[in-house]
Coordinates of C-alpha atoms and ligand atoms in Angstrom, one line a residue:
M27 CA 183.3 98.3 162.4
T28 CA 186.1 99.7 160.5
T29 CA 188.8 102.5 161.6
L30 CA 190.2 104.8 159.5
K31 CA 193.2 107.0 160.0
G32 CA 193.6 110.8 159.3
I33 CA 194.8 113.9 160.7
P34 CA 193.9 115.1 163.9
A35 CA 192.7 118.6 162.9
A36 CA 190.3 119.7 166.2
P37 CA 190.3 117.9 169.5
G38 CA 187.0 116.0 170.8
V39 CA 184.6 113.1 170.1
A40 CA 181.7 113.3 168.5
M41 CA 179.0 110.2 167.1
G42 CA 176.5 110.7 164.8
K43 CA 175.2 109.6 161.1
A44 CA 177.3 110.5 158.4
L45 CA 176.1 112.9 155.7
P46 CA 178.1 113.4 152.5
F47 CA 178.6 116.8 151.5
D48 CA 179.8 118.0 148.0
S49 CA 180.3 121.6 147.5
E50 CA 182.4 121.0 144.6
E51 CA 180.1 118.5 142.4
L52 CA 176.6 119.0 142.2
L53 CA 174.4 115.8 142.1
V54 CA 172.5 116.3 139.1
P55 CA 168.8 114.3 138.7
R56 CA 168.6 112.3 135.4
R57 CA 164.8 111.6 134.7
T58 CA 162.9 111.1 131.6
I59 CA 160.5 113.5 130.1
T60 CA 157.9 113.4 127.3
E61 CA 157.6 115.1 124.8
E62 CA 155.0 117.3 126.3
Q63 CA 157.2 118.2 128.7
I64 CA 159.9 119.7 126.6
P65 CA 158.3 123.8 126.9
A66 CA 158.2 123.4 130.3
E67 CA 161.8 122.1 130.2
V68 CA 162.7 124.9 128.7
L69 CA 161.3 127.6 130.2
R70 CA 162.9 126.5 133.6
L71 CA 166.0 126.4 131.7
E72 CA 165.1 130.5 130.7
E73 CA 164.3 131.1 134.3
A74 CA 167.7 129.7 135.9
L75 CA 169.5 131.6 132.9
I76 CA 167.9 134.8 134.1
K77 CA 168.0 134.2 138.0
T78 CA 171.9 133.6 137.1
R79 CA 172.4 136.5 134.6
H80 CA 171.0 138.9 137.3
Q81 CA 173.1 137.1 140.4
I82 CA 176.0 137.8 138.2
V83 CA 175.3 141.5 137.0
S84 CA 174.7 142.4 140.9
I85 CA 178.0 141.0 141.7
Q86 CA 179.8 142.6 139.1
K87 CA 178.0 146.1 140.2
K88 CA 179.3 145.3 143.6
V89 CA 182.9 144.5 142.3
S90 CA 182.7 147.7 139.8
D91 CA 181.4 150.3 142.9
E92 CA 184.1 148.9 145.2
L93 CA 187.1 148.0 142.8
G94 CA 186.4 149.6 139.4
Q95 CA 185.1 149.0 136.3
E96 CA 188.3 146.9 135.2
H97 CA 187.5 144.3 137.8
A98 CA 184.0 143.9 136.8
E99 CA 184.9 143.0 133.2
I100 CA 186.8 139.7 134.6
L101 CA 182.8 138.5 134.8
N102 CA 181.9 139.6 131.1
A103 CA 183.0 136.1 130.3
H104 CA 180.1 134.6 132.4
L105 CA 177.6 137.0 131.2
L106 CA 178.7 135.3 127.3
V107 CA 178.1 132.0 127.8
L108 CA 174.8 132.9 129.6
E109 CA 174.0 134.6 126.5
D110 CA 175.2 132.0 124.0
Q111 CA 172.3 131.3 121.3
S112 CA 173.9 128.1 120.1
L113 CA 174.2 127.0 123.3
R114 CA 170.6 127.5 123.6
E115 CA 169.9 125.6 120.4
E116 CA 172.1 122.8 121.4
I117 CA 170.1 122.2 124.6
I118 CA 166.6 122.4 122.9
T119 CA 168.0 119.6 120.6
G120 CA 169.3 117.7 123.5
L121 CA 166.0 118.0 125.5
R122 CA 164.1 116.8 122.0
K123 CA 166.7 113.6 121.0
Q124 CA 167.3 112.4 124.6
L125 CA 164.0 113.2 126.4
L126 CA 165.9 113.9 129.5
N127 CA 165.5 116.3 131.9
V128 CA 167.2 119.9 131.6
E129 CA 169.6 120.0 134.2
A130 CA 171.1 116.6 132.9
I131 CA 171.0 117.6 129.2
F132 CA 172.7 121.2 130.2
N133 CA 175.2 119.5 132.5
D134 CA 176.6 116.7 129.5
I135 CA 176.5 119.6 127.0
I136 CA 178.9 122.2 129.2
K137 CA 181.0 119.2 130.5
H138 CA 181.5 118.4 127.1
H139 CA 182.5 122.0 126.2
L140 CA 184.7 121.9 129.1
K141 CA 186.6 118.9 127.8
V142 CA 187.1 119.9 124.5
F143 CA 188.4 123.4 126.3
S144 CA 190.5 122.2 128.1
R145 CA 192.4 120.1 125.7
T146 CA 193.0 122.9 123.0
E147 CA 196.1 124.4 122.4
D148 CA 194.5 127.9 122.5
E149 CA 195.0 129.3 125.8
Y150 CA 192.6 132.0 125.8
L151 CA 190.0 129.2 125.6
R152 CA 191.9 126.9 128.3
E153 CA 191.8 129.8 130.4
R154 CA 188.3 130.3 130.2
T155 CA 187.5 126.8 131.4
A156 CA 186.8 128.2 134.8
D157 CA 184.8 130.8 134.4
I158 CA 182.5 128.2 132.4
D159 CA 182.7 125.4 135.1
D160 CA 181.4 128.4 137.2
V161 CA 178.6 129.6 134.9
R162 CA 177.5 125.7 134.8
K163 CA 177.6 125.4 138.6
R164 CA 175.5 128.7 139.6
V165 CA 173.0 127.7 136.7
L166 CA 172.7 124.0 138.2
R167 CA 172.2 125.6 141.4
N168 CA 169.4 128.0 140.4
L169 CA 167.9 124.6 138.4
L170 CA 167.8 122.4 141.2
G171 CA 167.0 125.4 143.8
Q172 CA 169.3 125.1 145.9
H173 CA 171.2 127.9 147.8
P174 CA 174.8 128.9 146.8
D175 CA 175.3 128.3 150.4
A176 CA 174.2 125.3 151.3
L177 CA 175.9 124.7 154.5
S178 CA 174.3 127.9 156.4
Q179 CA 170.7 126.2 155.2
L180 CA 171.9 122.5 156.5
R181 CA 168.8 122.5 159.8
Q182 CA 168.1 119.1 159.7
E183 CA 169.2 116.6 162.6
S184 CA 172.8 116.9 164.1
V185 CA 175.3 114.8 161.8
V186 CA 179.1 114.2 161.3
L187 CA 179.9 116.0 157.7
V188 CA 181.9 113.8 155.3
A189 CA 183.4 115.9 152.7
R190 CA 186.5 115.5 149.9
D191 CA 187.3 118.9 151.1
L192 CA 186.0 122.2 152.5
S193 CA 186.9 125.6 152.3
P194 CA 187.3 128.0 155.1
S195 CA 184.5 129.6 154.2
E196 CA 182.5 126.8 154.3
T197 CA 183.7 125.9 157.3
A198 CA 183.1 129.6 158.9
Q199 CA 178.7 128.9 157.8
M200 CA 178.9 125.4 160.2
H201 CA 176.5 125.6 163.1
K202 CA 177.4 123.6 166.3
G203 CA 174.2 122.7 167.1
H204 CA 174.1 121.2 163.4
V205 CA 177.6 119.6 162.7
L206 CA 178.4 117.4 165.0
A207 CA 181.9 116.7 163.7
F208 CA 183.3 116.8 160.2
V209 CA 185.7 114.8 157.6
T210 CA 187.4 115.1 155.0
D211 CA 189.6 113.4 152.3
I212 CA 192.1 116.1 152.1
G213 CA 193.5 118.8 154.4
G214 CA 196.3 119.5 156.8
R215 CA 196.7 120.1 160.8
T216 CA 197.3 123.5 160.0
S217 CA 195.0 124.6 157.2
H218 CA 192.1 127.1 157.6
T219 CA 189.4 124.9 157.7
A220 CA 191.3 122.8 160.4
I221 CA 191.8 126.1 162.7
M222 CA 188.2 127.2 162.0
A223 CA 187.1 123.9 163.0
K224 CA 189.0 124.3 166.4
S225 CA 187.3 127.8 166.9
L226 CA 184.2 126.5 166.5
E227 CA 185.0 123.9 168.8
I228 CA 183.6 121.0 166.1
P229 CA 185.9 117.7 166.4
A230 CA 187.2 117.1 163.3
V231 CA 189.7 114.9 161.4
V232 CA 191.4 115.5 157.9
G233 CA 193.5 114.2 155.3
V234 CA 191.6 110.9 155.4
E235 CA 191.7 110.1 151.8
V236 CA 189.2 107.8 151.5
A237 CA 186.6 109.0 153.9
T238 CA 184.2 110.0 151.0
R239 CA 184.8 106.1 149.5
R240 CA 184.4 104.7 152.7
I241 CA 181.5 106.3 154.6
P242 CA 178.4 105.8 153.2
K243 CA 175.3 108.3 153.7
G244 CA 173.3 107.9 157.2
V245 CA 176.2 105.2 158.9
F246 CA 176.6 105.4 162.6
V247 CA 180.3 106.8 162.9
I248 CA 182.5 107.8 165.8
V249 CA 184.9 110.5 165.0
D250 CA 187.7 110.9 167.2
G251 CA 189.1 114.3 166.2
T252 CA 191.9 114.3 168.9
H253 CA 193.6 111.1 167.4
G254 CA 192.6 111.5 164.0
Q255 CA 190.2 108.5 163.8
I256 CA 186.8 107.4 162.5
I257 CA 185.1 104.4 163.8
I258 CA 182.3 103.1 161.1
E259 CA 179.8 101.3 162.5
P260 CA 181.3 100.6 166.0
D261 CA 180.5 97.8 168.0
E262 CA 178.6 98.3 171.5
A263 CA 181.8 97.8 173.7
T264 CA 183.4 100.9 171.1
I265 CA 180.6 103.2 171.1
K266 CA 180.7 102.7 175.6
R267 CA 184.4 103.3 175.4
Y268 CA 184.3 106.7 173.5
E269 CA 181.0 107.6 175.4
L270 CA 183.9 107.4 178.4
E271 CA 186.0 109.5 176.9
Q272 CA 183.7 112.1 175.9
R273 CA 183.0 112.5 179.3
R274 CA 187.0 112.0 180.3
G275 CA 187.5 115.1 178.2
Q276 CA 184.7 117.1 179.4
E277 CA 185.9 116.3 183.1
L278 CA 189.6 117.7 182.3
N279 CA 188.3 120.5 180.2
R280 CA 186.1 121.7 183.1
Q281 CA 189.3 121.4 185.7
L282 CA 191.4 123.0 183.5
L283 CA 189.1 125.9 183.2
H284 CA 190.1 126.5 187.1
V285 CA 193.2 128.1 185.6
K286 CA 191.2 130.4 183.8
D287 CA 191.8 133.5 186.0
L288 CA 195.0 132.0 187.3
P289 CA 197.9 134.4 186.1
A290 CA 199.8 132.4 183.4
E291 CA 203.2 132.1 185.9
T292 CA 205.7 129.8 186.6
L293 CA 206.7 128.0 189.6
D294 CA 209.4 130.6 189.7
H295 CA 207.5 133.3 188.6
H296 CA 208.1 134.2 184.8
T297 CA 205.3 135.5 183.5
V298 CA 204.1 135.3 180.0
V299 CA 200.9 136.7 178.3
L300 CA 198.6 134.0 177.1
S301 CA 196.4 135.2 174.2
A302 CA 194.0 133.8 172.1
N303 CA 193.5 133.7 167.7
I304 CA 190.1 134.8 166.6
E305 CA 188.6 134.5 162.6
L306 CA 185.0 136.5 163.7
P307 CA 184.1 138.7 166.3
D308 CA 181.6 136.1 167.5
E309 CA 184.3 134.4 169.2
V310 CA 185.0 136.8 172.0
P311 CA 182.8 135.0 174.4
S312 CA 184.5 132.1 174.1
V313 CA 187.8 133.6 174.3
I314 CA 186.7 135.3 177.5
A315 CA 185.5 131.9 178.6
H316 CA 189.1 130.6 178.4
G317 CA 190.9 133.2 180.4
A318 CA 192.8 134.8 177.7
N319 CA 195.0 138.1 178.5
G320 CA 193.9 139.1 174.8
I321 CA 193.8 138.5 171.5
G322 CA 197.1 137.9 169.9
L323 CA 195.4 137.4 166.1
F324 CA 192.3 138.7 164.6
R325 CA 192.1 137.0 161.4
T326 CA 190.5 139.9 159.7
E327 CA 190.1 138.2 156.2
F328 CA 187.3 135.9 157.7
L329 CA 185.3 139.8 157.5
Y330 CA 185.7 139.1 153.6
L331 CA 184.8 135.7 152.7
N332 CA 181.1 134.5 152.4
R333 CA 179.6 137.6 151.4
S334 CA 179.3 139.1 147.7
D335 CA 180.3 142.6 148.3
F336 CA 183.6 144.0 150.3
P337 CA 183.4 145.2 154.3
T338 CA 183.2 148.8 154.3
E339 CA 185.5 150.6 156.2
E340 CA 182.2 151.7 158.8
E341 CA 181.4 147.9 159.1
Q342 CA 185.0 147.1 159.6
Y343 CA 185.4 149.6 162.1
Q344 CA 181.9 148.5 163.8
A345 CA 183.9 144.9 164.1
Y346 CA 187.3 146.1 165.3
S347 CA 185.9 148.7 168.1
T348 CA 183.7 146.0 169.3
V349 CA 186.4 143.5 169.8
A350 CA 188.1 146.2 171.2
E351 CA 185.9 147.2 173.9
Q352 CA 185.0 143.4 174.7
L353 CA 188.7 142.8 175.9
K354 CA 190.0 146.0 177.0
P355 CA 192.2 146.8 179.1
H356 CA 193.5 143.4 177.3
P357 CA 195.5 143.7 173.9
V358 CA 193.8 143.0 170.8
I359 CA 196.1 142.1 167.7
I360 CA 194.7 143.0 164.4
R361 CA 196.4 141.3 161.6
T362 CA 195.7 143.0 158.4
M363 CA 194.0 141.0 156.0
D364 CA 195.6 137.6 154.2
L365 CA 193.5 137.0 151.5
G366 CA 194.9 134.3 148.7
G367 CA 196.5 130.9 150.1
D368 CA 193.4 128.8 151.1
K369 CA 191.3 132.1 151.6
F370 CA 189.3 133.2 148.3
F371 CA 187.0 136.3 148.5
S372 CA 184.8 135.5 145.6
P373 CA 184.0 138.8 144.2
L374 CA 187.6 139.3 143.5
Q375 CA 187.5 136.7 141.0
L376 CA 191.6 136.2 141.7
P377 CA 193.1 133.9 138.3
S378 CA 193.7 130.5 139.9
E379 CA 197.1 129.9 140.9
M380 CA 199.8 127.0 140.4
N381 CA 200.9 127.9 144.2
P382 CA 198.5 130.1 145.8
F383 CA 200.2 129.6 149.4
M384 CA 203.4 131.7 147.7
G385 CA 201.3 133.5 145.1
W386 CA 199.7 137.0 145.3
R387 CA 198.6 136.7 148.9
A388 CA 198.4 138.9 152.4
I389 CA 200.5 142.1 152.5
R390 CA 201.4 141.5 149.0
F391 CA 197.7 141.7 147.9
S392 CA 197.3 144.9 150.1
L393 CA 200.3 146.6 148.8
A394 CA 199.1 146.0 145.0
R395 CA 195.8 147.0 146.1
P396 CA 196.4 150.0 148.2
D397 CA 192.6 151.4 147.9
I398 CA 191.3 148.3 149.9
F399 CA 194.3 148.6 152.2
R400 CA 193.3 151.8 153.5
L401 CA 190.2 151.2 154.2
Q402 CA 191.1 148.8 156.7
L403 CA 193.9 150.9 158.2
R404 CA 191.5 153.8 158.3
A405 CA 189.3 151.5 160.1
I406 CA 192.0 150.0 162.6
L407 CA 193.1 153.6 163.3
R408 CA 189.5 154.3 164.1
A409 CA 189.0 151.7 166.4
S410 CA 192.1 152.2 167.8
V411 CA 190.9 154.8 171.0
H412 CA 187.8 152.5 172.2
G413 CA 190.4 149.8 173.6
N414 CA 193.9 148.6 173.3
L415 CA 194.1 147.8 169.8
K416 CA 197.7 146.8 168.0
M417 CA 198.3 145.5 164.6
M418 CA 200.4 143.4 162.3
Y419 CA 201.5 142.9 158.9
P420 CA 201.1 139.2 157.7
M421 CA 203.6 137.7 155.3
I422 CA 206.3 140.0 155.5
S423 CA 209.3 138.8 153.4
G424 CA 211.6 142.0 153.8
S425 CA 212.4 145.2 154.6
E426 CA 211.2 146.8 151.5
E427 CA 207.4 145.6 152.1
L428 CA 207.9 146.4 155.9
R429 CA 208.6 150.1 155.0
R430 CA 205.8 150.5 152.2
A431 CA 203.2 149.2 154.6
N432 CA 204.6 151.3 157.4
E433 CA 204.9 154.5 154.9
I434 CA 200.7 153.7 153.9
L435 CA 200.2 153.5 157.7
Q436 CA 201.5 157.1 158.1
E437 CA 200.1 158.6 154.9
V438 CA 196.1 157.2 156.4
K439 CA 197.3 158.7 160.2
H440 CA 197.8 162.3 158.4
E441 CA 195.0 161.6 156.4
L442 CA 192.5 161.3 159.5
A443 CA 194.5 164.1 161.5
R444 CA 193.7 166.2 158.7
E445 CA 190.2 165.3 159.1
R446 CA 190.3 165.6 163.0
V447 CA 189.5 161.8 163.5
P448 CA 190.6 160.6 166.7
F449 CA 193.1 157.6 166.8
D450 CA 195.7 156.6 169.1
D451 CA 198.7 157.5 167.2
Q452 CA 201.0 155.3 169.5
I453 CA 199.6 152.0 168.1
E454 CA 202.0 149.2 168.1
V455 CA 202.6 147.7 164.8
G456 CA 204.4 144.3 164.6
A457 CA 205.5 142.1 161.8
M458 CA 204.2 138.6 161.5
I459 CA 207.2 136.6 161.0
E460 CA 206.3 133.6 158.8
V461 CA 208.5 133.8 155.4
P462 CA 212.0 132.3 156.1
S463 CA 213.6 135.6 154.6
A464 CA 211.8 137.2 157.2
A465 CA 213.1 135.0 159.8
V466 CA 216.3 134.7 159.0
T467 CA 217.0 138.8 157.9
C468 CA 214.6 139.8 161.4
D469 CA 217.3 142.1 162.6
L470 CA 216.9 144.3 159.9
L471 CA 213.2 144.3 160.7
A472 CA 213.4 144.9 164.3
H473 CA 214.0 148.6 164.0
E474 CA 210.8 149.0 161.8
V475 CA 208.2 147.5 164.5
D476 CA 207.3 147.5 168.1
F477 CA 206.7 143.6 167.8
F478 CA 207.0 140.2 166.3
S479 CA 204.8 137.5 166.0
I480 CA 205.8 134.4 164.9
G481 CA 203.5 132.6 162.1
T482 CA 204.7 129.1 162.4
N483 CA 202.2 127.7 160.0
D484 CA 203.4 129.4 157.1
L485 CA 207.1 129.6 158.5
I486 CA 206.7 125.6 159.0
Q487 CA 205.4 125.2 155.2
Y488 CA 208.0 127.6 153.5
A489 CA 211.2 126.3 155.5
L490 CA 210.5 122.9 155.3
A491 CA 208.9 123.0 151.7
V492 CA 205.9 120.8 152.9
D493 CA 202.2 122.2 151.9
R494 CA 200.3 122.8 154.6
V495 CA 197.4 121.3 153.6
N496 CA 198.7 118.2 151.5
E497 CA 197.7 115.5 153.8
K498 CA 200.2 113.2 151.3
I499 CA 203.2 114.7 152.8
A500 CA 201.6 115.9 156.3
Y501 CA 204.5 113.5 158.1
L502 CA 206.9 115.9 157.0
Y503 CA 205.2 118.8 158.4
E504 CA 207.1 118.4 161.9
P505 CA 207.8 121.7 164.3
T506 CA 210.3 120.0 166.0
H507 CA 212.3 119.7 162.7
P508 CA 216.2 121.2 164.0
A509 CA 215.8 124.1 161.5
I510 CA 212.3 125.0 162.7
L511 CA 213.8 125.4 166.2
R512 CA 216.5 127.6 165.4
L513 CA 214.6 129.4 163.5
V514 CA 212.1 130.3 165.8
K515 CA 214.4 130.6 168.7
Q516 CA 217.2 133.0 166.3
I517 CA 213.9 134.9 166.0
I518 CA 213.3 135.4 169.6
D519 CA 216.6 136.3 170.9
V520 CA 217.2 139.0 168.1
G521 CA 213.6 140.5 169.0
H522 CA 214.9 140.7 172.5
A523 CA 218.7 142.0 171.5
A524 CA 216.3 145.1 169.6
D525 CA 214.2 145.3 172.6
I526 CA 211.0 144.4 171.1
W527 CA 208.6 141.8 172.5
V528 CA 207.9 138.4 170.5
G529 CA 205.3 136.4 170.1
M530 CA 203.7 133.5 168.3
C531 CA 200.4 132.6 166.9
G532 CA 200.9 129.8 165.1
E533 CA 199.1 126.5 166.0
M534 CA 202.9 125.4 167.6
A535 CA 202.1 127.7 170.2
G536 CA 198.9 125.9 171.9
E537 CA 200.8 122.0 171.5
P538 CA 201.7 121.7 175.5
P539 CA 204.9 120.0 174.7
L540 CA 205.9 122.3 172.5
S541 CA 204.6 124.9 174.8
L542 CA 207.5 123.7 177.3
L543 CA 210.1 124.5 174.6
L544 CA 208.8 128.1 173.4
L545 CA 208.4 129.1 177.7
G546 CA 212.3 127.7 177.8
M547 CA 213.0 130.0 174.9
G548 CA 211.5 132.7 176.1
L549 CA 208.5 133.5 173.9
D550 CA 206.7 136.3 175.6
E551 CA 203.4 136.0 174.5
F552 CA 201.4 132.9 173.4
S553 CA 198.7 132.8 171.3
T554 CA 196.7 130.1 170.3
S555 CA 192.9 128.7 169.6
P556 CA 190.6 129.4 172.8
V557 CA 190.2 125.8 173.7
Q558 CA 193.9 125.2 174.1
L559 CA 194.9 128.3 176.1
P560 CA 193.6 126.2 179.5
I561 CA 196.2 123.1 179.0
V562 CA 199.2 125.7 177.9
K563 CA 198.6 127.9 181.0
Q564 CA 198.4 124.7 183.2
V565 CA 202.1 123.9 181.5
I566 CA 203.3 127.1 182.0
R567 CA 202.1 126.7 185.8
S568 CA 204.0 123.3 186.1
V569 CA 207.1 124.0 185.5
E570 CA 210.1 126.3 187.0
H571 CA 211.3 128.4 183.8
S572 CA 214.9 127.4 184.3
F573 CA 213.3 123.4 183.7
A574 CA 212.2 125.1 180.4
K575 CA 215.4 126.7 179.5
S576 CA 217.3 123.4 180.2
V577 CA 214.5 121.3 178.2
V578 CA 216.0 123.9 175.0
E579 CA 219.6 123.4 175.9
Q580 CA 219.2 119.4 175.2
A581 CA 216.3 120.0 172.3
L582 CA 218.8 121.8 170.2
K583 CA 221.3 119.2 170.4
L584 CA 219.2 116.3 168.8
R585 CA 219.1 115.8 165.1
T586 CA 215.5 114.8 164.0
G587 CA 211.9 116.0 164.3
K588 CA 211.3 112.4 166.1
E589 CA 213.8 113.0 168.8
V590 CA 212.8 116.2 169.4
E591 CA 209.3 115.7 169.8
S592 CA 209.9 112.2 172.1
F593 CA 212.1 114.0 174.1
L594 CA 209.7 117.0 174.7
I595 CA 207.0 114.7 175.6
A596 CA 209.2 113.1 178.2
S597 CA 210.3 116.3 179.7
L598 CA 206.6 117.2 180.0
K599 CA 205.8 114.2 181.7
Q600 CA 208.2 114.5 184.4
V601 CA 206.8 117.8 185.7
A602 CA 202.9 117.3 184.7
P603 CA 202.1 113.6 183.9
A604 CA 198.2 114.4 183.7
L605 CA 198.7 116.4 180.6
V606 CA 200.7 113.9 178.6
E607 CA 198.3 111.2 177.2
Ligands
LIG122 C1 200.4 131.4 160.9 O1 200.8 131.4 159.3 O2 201.5 130.9 161.8 C2 199.2 132.2 161.5 C3 198.9 132.3 162.0 O3 198.5 132.7 160.2 P1 197.7 132.2 159.3 O4 197.5 130.7 160.4 O5 196.3 132.9 159.6 O6 198.1 131.7 157.3
LIG123 MG1 200.1 132.7 158.5

C-alpha cells in the first residue's frame, strides 16, 4: 500500500482500477513485417493521409465560412506536410530497410524532423514544429483507427483515469458512469479541469507529479478528492475506512440538502443570493437540485470546445434561452466567452503563447474579433426575453475595454431594434473583477456597469503572481493572503459606495471558512459549483451577520495567509463545528 499526495480538485471518494490515459502521446505499436507486406503498409499510409487531408480540409472550410479565408490558410502548412512527396519516399525507403509497421516508421521519421526543426536558427521552421506535430498525431490516429476524441468513446467498465494532464475540453467529455475519478500529474486547484470535475461531480486529485509513473494500469486505487490523496493497492482495513467515509460523505450531503429550499439567511436575518456556476446547459438539473437562487456564472466558452465548427447565433440563442427559461424567475448571468488561457478552440488554431493566461484571452479576444463577439451578443439579447438574463464581460482590465465592449453592445441593440427583434433593453450588464488593475481602479468602472462579479480564480493568480494551473507553486496560491483580503474588501466597499451589487463567482466563494469571511465583508451574491451550495448555505444559516463582521475585523489584522486560514477555521468551528473537518 502506498499513498501519494496531490491537490484536492473535486471532493468525494472513489475506488476502482486505474486506467492510464495519454492524450498527448499516442502509443505507437512496433512490429516486424515481411517484404510482401510492404505494399499493404504503403496502402494503409496512403489511406491515412487521404483521410487526414479530408479532415483538415473540412475544418479549413468551416473556419473559412465562419472567420474568413485568411484564418483558414493557417491550415495550409498542415496540408503541405501531407502532400510532401519526399516524405512519402522517405517512409517507403524506411519500410524496405527496417521491415517495421508503417506507424512506427512514420512516427520515427517525423519525430526526427521535429528534432532537427526545433534546433534550427530559422524562426519560420521552428514555428512550424507545432503544425507538423499536429499532423503527426492526426495521421497516427487515423492509422491506429482511433477516434480523435478518445475520452468520449470510453465505454468500458468504470475506471480511475490517470493522466499527465487533462484539458478542460477532455474533462468535459467524461461520463460520470465510466470515469469514477481522475488523477493528474500537473494542474492546480482552480484550473478549469478541476472546476469541470466539480461540476461533473467526479472526485479528482491534480498536481500529483508522479501519478503516471507510480500508478500502473489495472491496479486498484482509492482516490480521496476531498483531501488530495491516492492510495495504491490499499489493504482491507483502509478500504473499509474509506467505504465508511464514502457513506458518511453521502449522509452529510443528504443532510445538507435539507437546507435546499430554505433561504440563504443569517440568524439575524441578513440575506444573500446563492447562485451556481455552470459550463454547459446540461448542468441545470444539478443547479436546481442543489437549491440555487439562479446562475451566477455561465461559462459560455464551453459551447465552443470539443467541436470543429463555431456555434451559430441560433445555437447559442437556444442554449441561453433554455437555461433562462428553466431558471425563471431566478437570474442567469451569461459571461461572454472566455476563450484562451487553458481553454482552446481548435479550429481557431491560435498561436501558442508563452503566458496564455496573460495573453490573447477573454474580452481581449472578443474585442479583436467583433464579428464573433457580436454574434454572441445578439444571441444573449434575443434570449433575454425568455427569462431573467444578465450578462458580464470577463477579464476587464480598465475603463477603455469596458467602454468598447458596451459600445458594441449598444450597436448590437440598435441592430436588433432595427430588425424588430425583441430583447430586454434593461438587461443588467456587469464586469468581472479578476485583473488587479480593475480591482484597484474599480471606482472608475462602477459607473459603467450594474454589478461586479469578483473572479478570484484569476484575481489570485494575477495578484500573487502564482499560475493557477502550476502544481509546483500551488502552495503559494492563497485565497487567504492579506493582499487578497484587502482587494476583495475594497471591491465590495467601492461597489456598494457606487450603489451597485457585488457578487463573487470564483471558487473562493464556495469554501466554508471563506464564505464566513465574505459574508462579513458584505458580499451580496455567492456563486459556486452546485455541489458546494448546500454547505455554503449552512454556514450562512449558522451565524449572525454581526459575528461574521467581527471575523473580518480580526482577519484583516493578521499578517499571513496561514494565520488567516487557521483563524477562519477556528471561527467557523465556534459556530458550526459539524461543518469543519
Ligand atoms: C474566475 O477567474 O474566478 C472565474 C470565475 O472565471 P474562470 O474560472 O472561468 O476564469
Ligand atoms: Mg476568470
